[in-house]
CSV table of C-alpha atoms and ligand atoms in Angstrom, one decimal:
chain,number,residue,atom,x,y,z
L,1,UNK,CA,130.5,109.4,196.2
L,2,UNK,CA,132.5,106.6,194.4
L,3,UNK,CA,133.9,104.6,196.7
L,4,UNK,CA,138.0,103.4,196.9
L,5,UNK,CA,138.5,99.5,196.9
L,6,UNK,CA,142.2,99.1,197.3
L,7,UNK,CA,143.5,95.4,196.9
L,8,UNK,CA,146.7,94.8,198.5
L,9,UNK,CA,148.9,92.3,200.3
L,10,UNK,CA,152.5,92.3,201.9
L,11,UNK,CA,153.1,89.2,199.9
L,12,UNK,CA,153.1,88.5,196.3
L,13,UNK,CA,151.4,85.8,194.0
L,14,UNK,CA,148.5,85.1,196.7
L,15,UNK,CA,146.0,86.1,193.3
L,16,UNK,CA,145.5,89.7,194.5
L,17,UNK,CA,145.3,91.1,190.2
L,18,UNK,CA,142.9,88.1,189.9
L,19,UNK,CA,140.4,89.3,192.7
L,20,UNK,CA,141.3,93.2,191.7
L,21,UNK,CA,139.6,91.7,188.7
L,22,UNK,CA,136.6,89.8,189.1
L,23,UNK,CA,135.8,92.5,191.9
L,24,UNK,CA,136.0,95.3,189.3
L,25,UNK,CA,134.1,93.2,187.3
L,26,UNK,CA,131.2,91.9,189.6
L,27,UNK,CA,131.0,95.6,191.0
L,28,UNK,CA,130.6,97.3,187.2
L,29,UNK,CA,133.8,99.6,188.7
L,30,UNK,CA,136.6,100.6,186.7
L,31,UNK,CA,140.1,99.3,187.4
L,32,UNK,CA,143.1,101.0,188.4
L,33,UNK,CA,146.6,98.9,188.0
L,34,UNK,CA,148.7,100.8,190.1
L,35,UNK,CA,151.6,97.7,189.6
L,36,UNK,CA,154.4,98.5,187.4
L,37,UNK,CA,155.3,94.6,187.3
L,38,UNK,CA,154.0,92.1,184.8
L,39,UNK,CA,152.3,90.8,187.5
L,40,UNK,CA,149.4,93.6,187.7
L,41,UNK,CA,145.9,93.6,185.5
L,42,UNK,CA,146.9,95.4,182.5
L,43,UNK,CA,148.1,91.8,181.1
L,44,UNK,CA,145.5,90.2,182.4
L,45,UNK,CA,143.3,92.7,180.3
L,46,UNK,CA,144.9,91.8,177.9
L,47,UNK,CA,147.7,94.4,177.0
L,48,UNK,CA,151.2,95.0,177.2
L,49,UNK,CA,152.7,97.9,179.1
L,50,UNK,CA,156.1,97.4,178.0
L,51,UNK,CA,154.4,97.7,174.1
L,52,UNK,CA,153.4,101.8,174.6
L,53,UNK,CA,155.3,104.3,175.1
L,54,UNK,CA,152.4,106.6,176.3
L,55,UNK,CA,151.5,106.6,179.8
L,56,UNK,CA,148.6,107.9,180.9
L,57,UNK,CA,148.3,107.3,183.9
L,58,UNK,CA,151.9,108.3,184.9
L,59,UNK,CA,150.8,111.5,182.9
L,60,UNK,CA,147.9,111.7,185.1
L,61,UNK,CA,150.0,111.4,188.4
L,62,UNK,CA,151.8,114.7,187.5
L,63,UNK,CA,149.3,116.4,186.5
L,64,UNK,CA,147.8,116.2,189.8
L,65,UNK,CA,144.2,116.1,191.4
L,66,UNK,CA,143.3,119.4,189.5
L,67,UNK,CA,144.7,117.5,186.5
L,68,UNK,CA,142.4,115.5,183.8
L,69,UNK,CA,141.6,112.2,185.2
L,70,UNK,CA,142.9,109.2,182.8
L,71,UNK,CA,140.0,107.6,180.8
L,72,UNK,CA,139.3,104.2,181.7
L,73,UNK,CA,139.8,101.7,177.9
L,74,UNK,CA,136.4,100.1,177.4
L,75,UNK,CA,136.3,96.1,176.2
L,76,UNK,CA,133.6,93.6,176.6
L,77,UNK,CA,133.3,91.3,179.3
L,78,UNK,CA,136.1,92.8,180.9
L,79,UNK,CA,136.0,95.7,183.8
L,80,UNK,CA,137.2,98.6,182.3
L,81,UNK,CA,140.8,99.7,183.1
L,82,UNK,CA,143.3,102.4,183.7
L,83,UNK,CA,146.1,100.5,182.4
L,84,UNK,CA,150.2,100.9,184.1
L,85,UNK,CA,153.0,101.5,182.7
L,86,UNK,CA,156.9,100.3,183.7
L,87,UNK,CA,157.8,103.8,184.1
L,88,UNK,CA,155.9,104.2,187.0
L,89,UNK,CA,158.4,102.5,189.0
L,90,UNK,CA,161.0,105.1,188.0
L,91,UNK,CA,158.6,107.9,189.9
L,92,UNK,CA,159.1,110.1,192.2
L,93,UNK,CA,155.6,110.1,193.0
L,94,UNK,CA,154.8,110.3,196.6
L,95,UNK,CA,152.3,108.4,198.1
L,96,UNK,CA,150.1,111.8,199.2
L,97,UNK,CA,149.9,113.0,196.0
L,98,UNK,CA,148.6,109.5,194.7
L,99,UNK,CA,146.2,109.2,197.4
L,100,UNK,CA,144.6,113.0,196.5
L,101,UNK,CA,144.9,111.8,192.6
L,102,UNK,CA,143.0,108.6,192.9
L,103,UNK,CA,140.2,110.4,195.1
L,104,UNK,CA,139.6,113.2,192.8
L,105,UNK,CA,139.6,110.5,189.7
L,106,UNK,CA,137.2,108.7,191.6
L,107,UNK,CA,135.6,111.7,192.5
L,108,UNK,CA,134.6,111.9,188.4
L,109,UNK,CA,133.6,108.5,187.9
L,110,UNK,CA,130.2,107.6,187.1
L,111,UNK,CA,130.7,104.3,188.7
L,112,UNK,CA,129.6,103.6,192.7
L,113,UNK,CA,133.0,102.0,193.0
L,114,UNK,CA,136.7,102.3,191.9
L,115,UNK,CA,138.9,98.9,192.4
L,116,UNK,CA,142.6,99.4,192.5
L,117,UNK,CA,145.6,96.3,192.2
L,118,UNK,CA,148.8,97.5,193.5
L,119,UNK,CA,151.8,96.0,193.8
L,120,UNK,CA,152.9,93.8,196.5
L,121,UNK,CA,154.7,95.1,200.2
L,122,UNK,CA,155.4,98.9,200.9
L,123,UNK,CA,155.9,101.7,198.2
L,124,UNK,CA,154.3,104.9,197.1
L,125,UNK,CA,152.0,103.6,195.1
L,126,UNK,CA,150.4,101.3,197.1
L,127,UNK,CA,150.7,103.5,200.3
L,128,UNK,CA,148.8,106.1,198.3
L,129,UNK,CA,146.6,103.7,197.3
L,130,UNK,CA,145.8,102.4,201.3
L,131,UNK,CA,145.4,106.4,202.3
L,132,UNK,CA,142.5,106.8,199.9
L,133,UNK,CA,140.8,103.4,200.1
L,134,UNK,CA,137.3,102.8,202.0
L,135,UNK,CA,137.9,99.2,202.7
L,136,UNK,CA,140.9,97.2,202.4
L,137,UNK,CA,140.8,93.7,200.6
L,138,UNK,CA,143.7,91.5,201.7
L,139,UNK,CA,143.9,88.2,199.8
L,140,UNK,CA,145.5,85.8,201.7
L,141,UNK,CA,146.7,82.0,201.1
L,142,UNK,CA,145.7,79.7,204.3
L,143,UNK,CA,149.5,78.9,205.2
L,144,UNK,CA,151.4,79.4,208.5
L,145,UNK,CA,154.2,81.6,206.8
L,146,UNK,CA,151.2,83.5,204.9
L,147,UNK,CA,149.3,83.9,208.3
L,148,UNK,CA,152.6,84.8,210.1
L,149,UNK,CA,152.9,87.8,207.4
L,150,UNK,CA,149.4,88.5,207.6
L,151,UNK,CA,149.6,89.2,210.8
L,152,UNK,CA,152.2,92.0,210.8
L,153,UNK,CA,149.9,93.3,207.8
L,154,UNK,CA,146.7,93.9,209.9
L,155,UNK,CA,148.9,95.7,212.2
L,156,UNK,CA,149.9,98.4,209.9
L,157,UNK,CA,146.4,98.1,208.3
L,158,UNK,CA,144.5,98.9,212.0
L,159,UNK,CA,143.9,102.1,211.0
L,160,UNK,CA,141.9,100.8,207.9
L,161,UNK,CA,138.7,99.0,207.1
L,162,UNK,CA,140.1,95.4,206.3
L,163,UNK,CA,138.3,92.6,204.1
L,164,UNK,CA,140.7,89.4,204.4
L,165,UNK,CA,139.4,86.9,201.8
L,166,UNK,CA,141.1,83.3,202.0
L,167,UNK,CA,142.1,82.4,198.6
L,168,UNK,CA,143.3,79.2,196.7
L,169,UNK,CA,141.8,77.5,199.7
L,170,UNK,CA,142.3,73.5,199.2
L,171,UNK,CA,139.0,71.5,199.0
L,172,UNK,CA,139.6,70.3,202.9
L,173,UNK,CA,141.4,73.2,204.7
L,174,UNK,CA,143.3,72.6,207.9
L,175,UNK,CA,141.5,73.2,210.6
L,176,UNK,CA,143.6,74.8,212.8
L,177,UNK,CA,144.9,77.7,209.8
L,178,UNK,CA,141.0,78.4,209.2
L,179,UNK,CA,140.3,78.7,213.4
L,180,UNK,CA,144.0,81.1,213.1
L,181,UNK,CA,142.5,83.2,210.4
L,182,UNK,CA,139.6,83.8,212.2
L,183,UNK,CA,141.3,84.5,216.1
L,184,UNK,CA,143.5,87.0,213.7
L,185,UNK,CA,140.2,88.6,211.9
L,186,UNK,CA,138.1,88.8,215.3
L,187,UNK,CA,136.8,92.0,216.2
L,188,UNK,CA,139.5,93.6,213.5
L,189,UNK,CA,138.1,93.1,210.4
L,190,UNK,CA,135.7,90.8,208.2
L,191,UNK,CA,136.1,87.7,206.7
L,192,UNK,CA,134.7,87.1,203.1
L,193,UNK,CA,133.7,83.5,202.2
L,194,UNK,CA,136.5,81.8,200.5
L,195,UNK,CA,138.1,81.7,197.1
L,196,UNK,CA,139.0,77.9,196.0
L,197,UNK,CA,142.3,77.0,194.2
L,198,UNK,CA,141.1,76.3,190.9
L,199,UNK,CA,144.1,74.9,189.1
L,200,UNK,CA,143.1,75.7,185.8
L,201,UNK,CA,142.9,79.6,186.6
L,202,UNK,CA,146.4,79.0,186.2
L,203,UNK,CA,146.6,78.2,182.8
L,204,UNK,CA,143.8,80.6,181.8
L,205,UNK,CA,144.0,83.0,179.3
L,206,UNK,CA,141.9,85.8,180.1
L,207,UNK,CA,139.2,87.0,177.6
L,208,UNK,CA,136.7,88.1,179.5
L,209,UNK,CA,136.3,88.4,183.4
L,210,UNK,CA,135.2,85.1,185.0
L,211,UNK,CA,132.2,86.8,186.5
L,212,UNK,CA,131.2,88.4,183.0
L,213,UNK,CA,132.0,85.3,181.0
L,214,UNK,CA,128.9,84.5,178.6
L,215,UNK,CA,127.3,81.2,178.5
L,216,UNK,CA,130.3,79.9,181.8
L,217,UNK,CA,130.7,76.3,181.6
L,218,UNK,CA,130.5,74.4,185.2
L,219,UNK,CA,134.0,75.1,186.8
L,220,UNK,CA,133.9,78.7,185.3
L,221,UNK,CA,130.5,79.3,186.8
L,222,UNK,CA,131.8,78.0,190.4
L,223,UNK,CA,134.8,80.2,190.8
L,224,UNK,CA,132.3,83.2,189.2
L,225,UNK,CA,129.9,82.5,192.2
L,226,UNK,CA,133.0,82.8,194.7
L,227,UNK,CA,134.0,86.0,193.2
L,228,UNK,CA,130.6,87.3,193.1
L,229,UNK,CA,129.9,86.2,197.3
L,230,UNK,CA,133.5,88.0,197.2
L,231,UNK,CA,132.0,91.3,196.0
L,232,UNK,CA,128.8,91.0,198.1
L,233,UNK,CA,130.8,90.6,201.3
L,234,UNK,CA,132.9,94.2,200.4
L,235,UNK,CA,129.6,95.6,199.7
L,236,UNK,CA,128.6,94.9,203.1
L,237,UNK,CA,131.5,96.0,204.2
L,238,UNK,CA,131.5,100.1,202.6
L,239,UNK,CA,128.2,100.4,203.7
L,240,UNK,CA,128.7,99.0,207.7
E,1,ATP,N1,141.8,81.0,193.3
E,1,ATP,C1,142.9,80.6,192.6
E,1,ATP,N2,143.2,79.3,192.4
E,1,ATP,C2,144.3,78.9,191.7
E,1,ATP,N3,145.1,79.8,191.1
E,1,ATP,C3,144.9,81.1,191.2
E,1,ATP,C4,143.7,81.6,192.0
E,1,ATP,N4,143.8,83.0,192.0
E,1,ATP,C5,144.8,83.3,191.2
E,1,ATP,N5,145.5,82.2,190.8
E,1,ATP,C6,146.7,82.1,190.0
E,1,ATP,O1,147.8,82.4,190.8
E,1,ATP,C7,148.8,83.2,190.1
E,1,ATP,C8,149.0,84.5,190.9
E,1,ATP,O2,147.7,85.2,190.9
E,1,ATP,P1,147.7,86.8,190.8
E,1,ATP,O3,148.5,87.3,189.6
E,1,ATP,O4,146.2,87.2,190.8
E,1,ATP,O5,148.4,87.1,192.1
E,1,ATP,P2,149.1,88.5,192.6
E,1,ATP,O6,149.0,88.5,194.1
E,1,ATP,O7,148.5,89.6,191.9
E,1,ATP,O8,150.6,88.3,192.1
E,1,ATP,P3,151.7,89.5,192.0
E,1,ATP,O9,152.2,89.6,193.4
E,1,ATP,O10,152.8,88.8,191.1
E,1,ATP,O11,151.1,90.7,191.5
E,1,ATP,C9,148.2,83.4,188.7
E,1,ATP,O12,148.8,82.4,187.8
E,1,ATP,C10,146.7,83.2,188.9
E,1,ATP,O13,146.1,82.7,187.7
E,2,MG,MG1,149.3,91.2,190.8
């Protein structure tokens, strides 16, 4: 059984494609990009959806779970990847139908896992994409907006097997967000150990996953450790 990791959140920008990422990558599972935007992993692969005007896996969406599942593009040092396409924001694809496709694909996969980005707050895709999961990884920024909205987010996530993961966490967080985080988490879900803001992610062009980088200098080898920890802590989490 492949397992579903489905990486969502209601906001946007809090580095959801950037976790999709290194988790796919640290886990050896291939990547779905479920996002339309230019914010999913496709660019961060390294390709352009707006450059093909094939579409796999819209093409593989209607075909349906008896369909052929799309083949995952293969480069080094990256996860591989079922890449998006813009088009699949014109779809009328519900979000049944994408929940039975992604369990049959993973269903064929040789791979113990199966990471998914989706793009951010309610629609089909990433509906589809919460029905079939077996845990839930929520990034979220340690903010009181962020918080607020995560809140209302574990309550139409109860039904799910949540991982929140604090992200872009400042060297010295406050206090009293990290002690709200956790009153929100208790007895609901886990919390993973922190990601750190690492400025310079920012300004990163992506070759090669962080946790797959060869010969990492210092910083790189820091954030790879998070992102690994990350991983360890969803692992924990399918097999509770
Ligand atoms: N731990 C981090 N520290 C600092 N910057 C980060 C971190 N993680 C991601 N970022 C940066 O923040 C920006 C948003 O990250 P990312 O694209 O992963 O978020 P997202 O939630 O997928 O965004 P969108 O909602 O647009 O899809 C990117 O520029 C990324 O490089
Ligand atoms: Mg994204």
């Amino acid at each position: 059984m492949t397992a579903i990791i489905t990486v969502a959140a209601a906001k946007g920008g809090v580095g959801k494609t950037t976790l999709a990422y290194e988790l796919a990558a640290a886990l050896a599972a291939p990547l779905v990009d479920l996002d339309w935007d230019a914010g999913g992993a496709t660019r961060m692969w390294g390709l352009d959806p707006t450059a093909s005007s094939r579409a796999p896996l819209l093409d593989a969406l209607e075909a349906g779970p008896a369909g052929r599942p799309p083949r995952p593009r293969r480069r080094p040092n990256q996860p591989p990847l079922i890449p998006s396409h813009p088009d699949l924001s014109a779809s009328r694809i519900d979000a049944d139908l994408v929940a039975d496709c992604l369990q049959a694909w993973a269903e064929s996969q040789q791979a113990p896992c199966m990471v998914i980005d989706t793009h951010p707050g309610a629609n089909a895709l990433t509906d589809g994409a919460l029905a079939a999961a077996d845990v839930v990884v929520v990034p979220t920024a340690l903010g009181m907006r962020e918080l607020a909205a995560l809140e209302q987010n574990l309550t139409e996530l109860a039904a799910h097997r949540v991982v929140l993961v604090p992200t872009m966490v400042p060297p010295v967080p406050p206090k009293r967000l990290v002690d709200r985080l956790a009153a929100l988490a208790a007895g609901r879900c886990t919390v993973a150990p922190p990601v750190s803001e690492h400025r310079w992610l920012r300004r990163r062009l992506r070759r090669s996953a962080l946790v797959l980088q060869p010969n990492p200098g210092e910083r790189v080898r820091l954030a790879a450790s998070e992102y690994r920890a990350v991983a360890d802590a969803v692992q924990e989490a399918l097999h509770a």
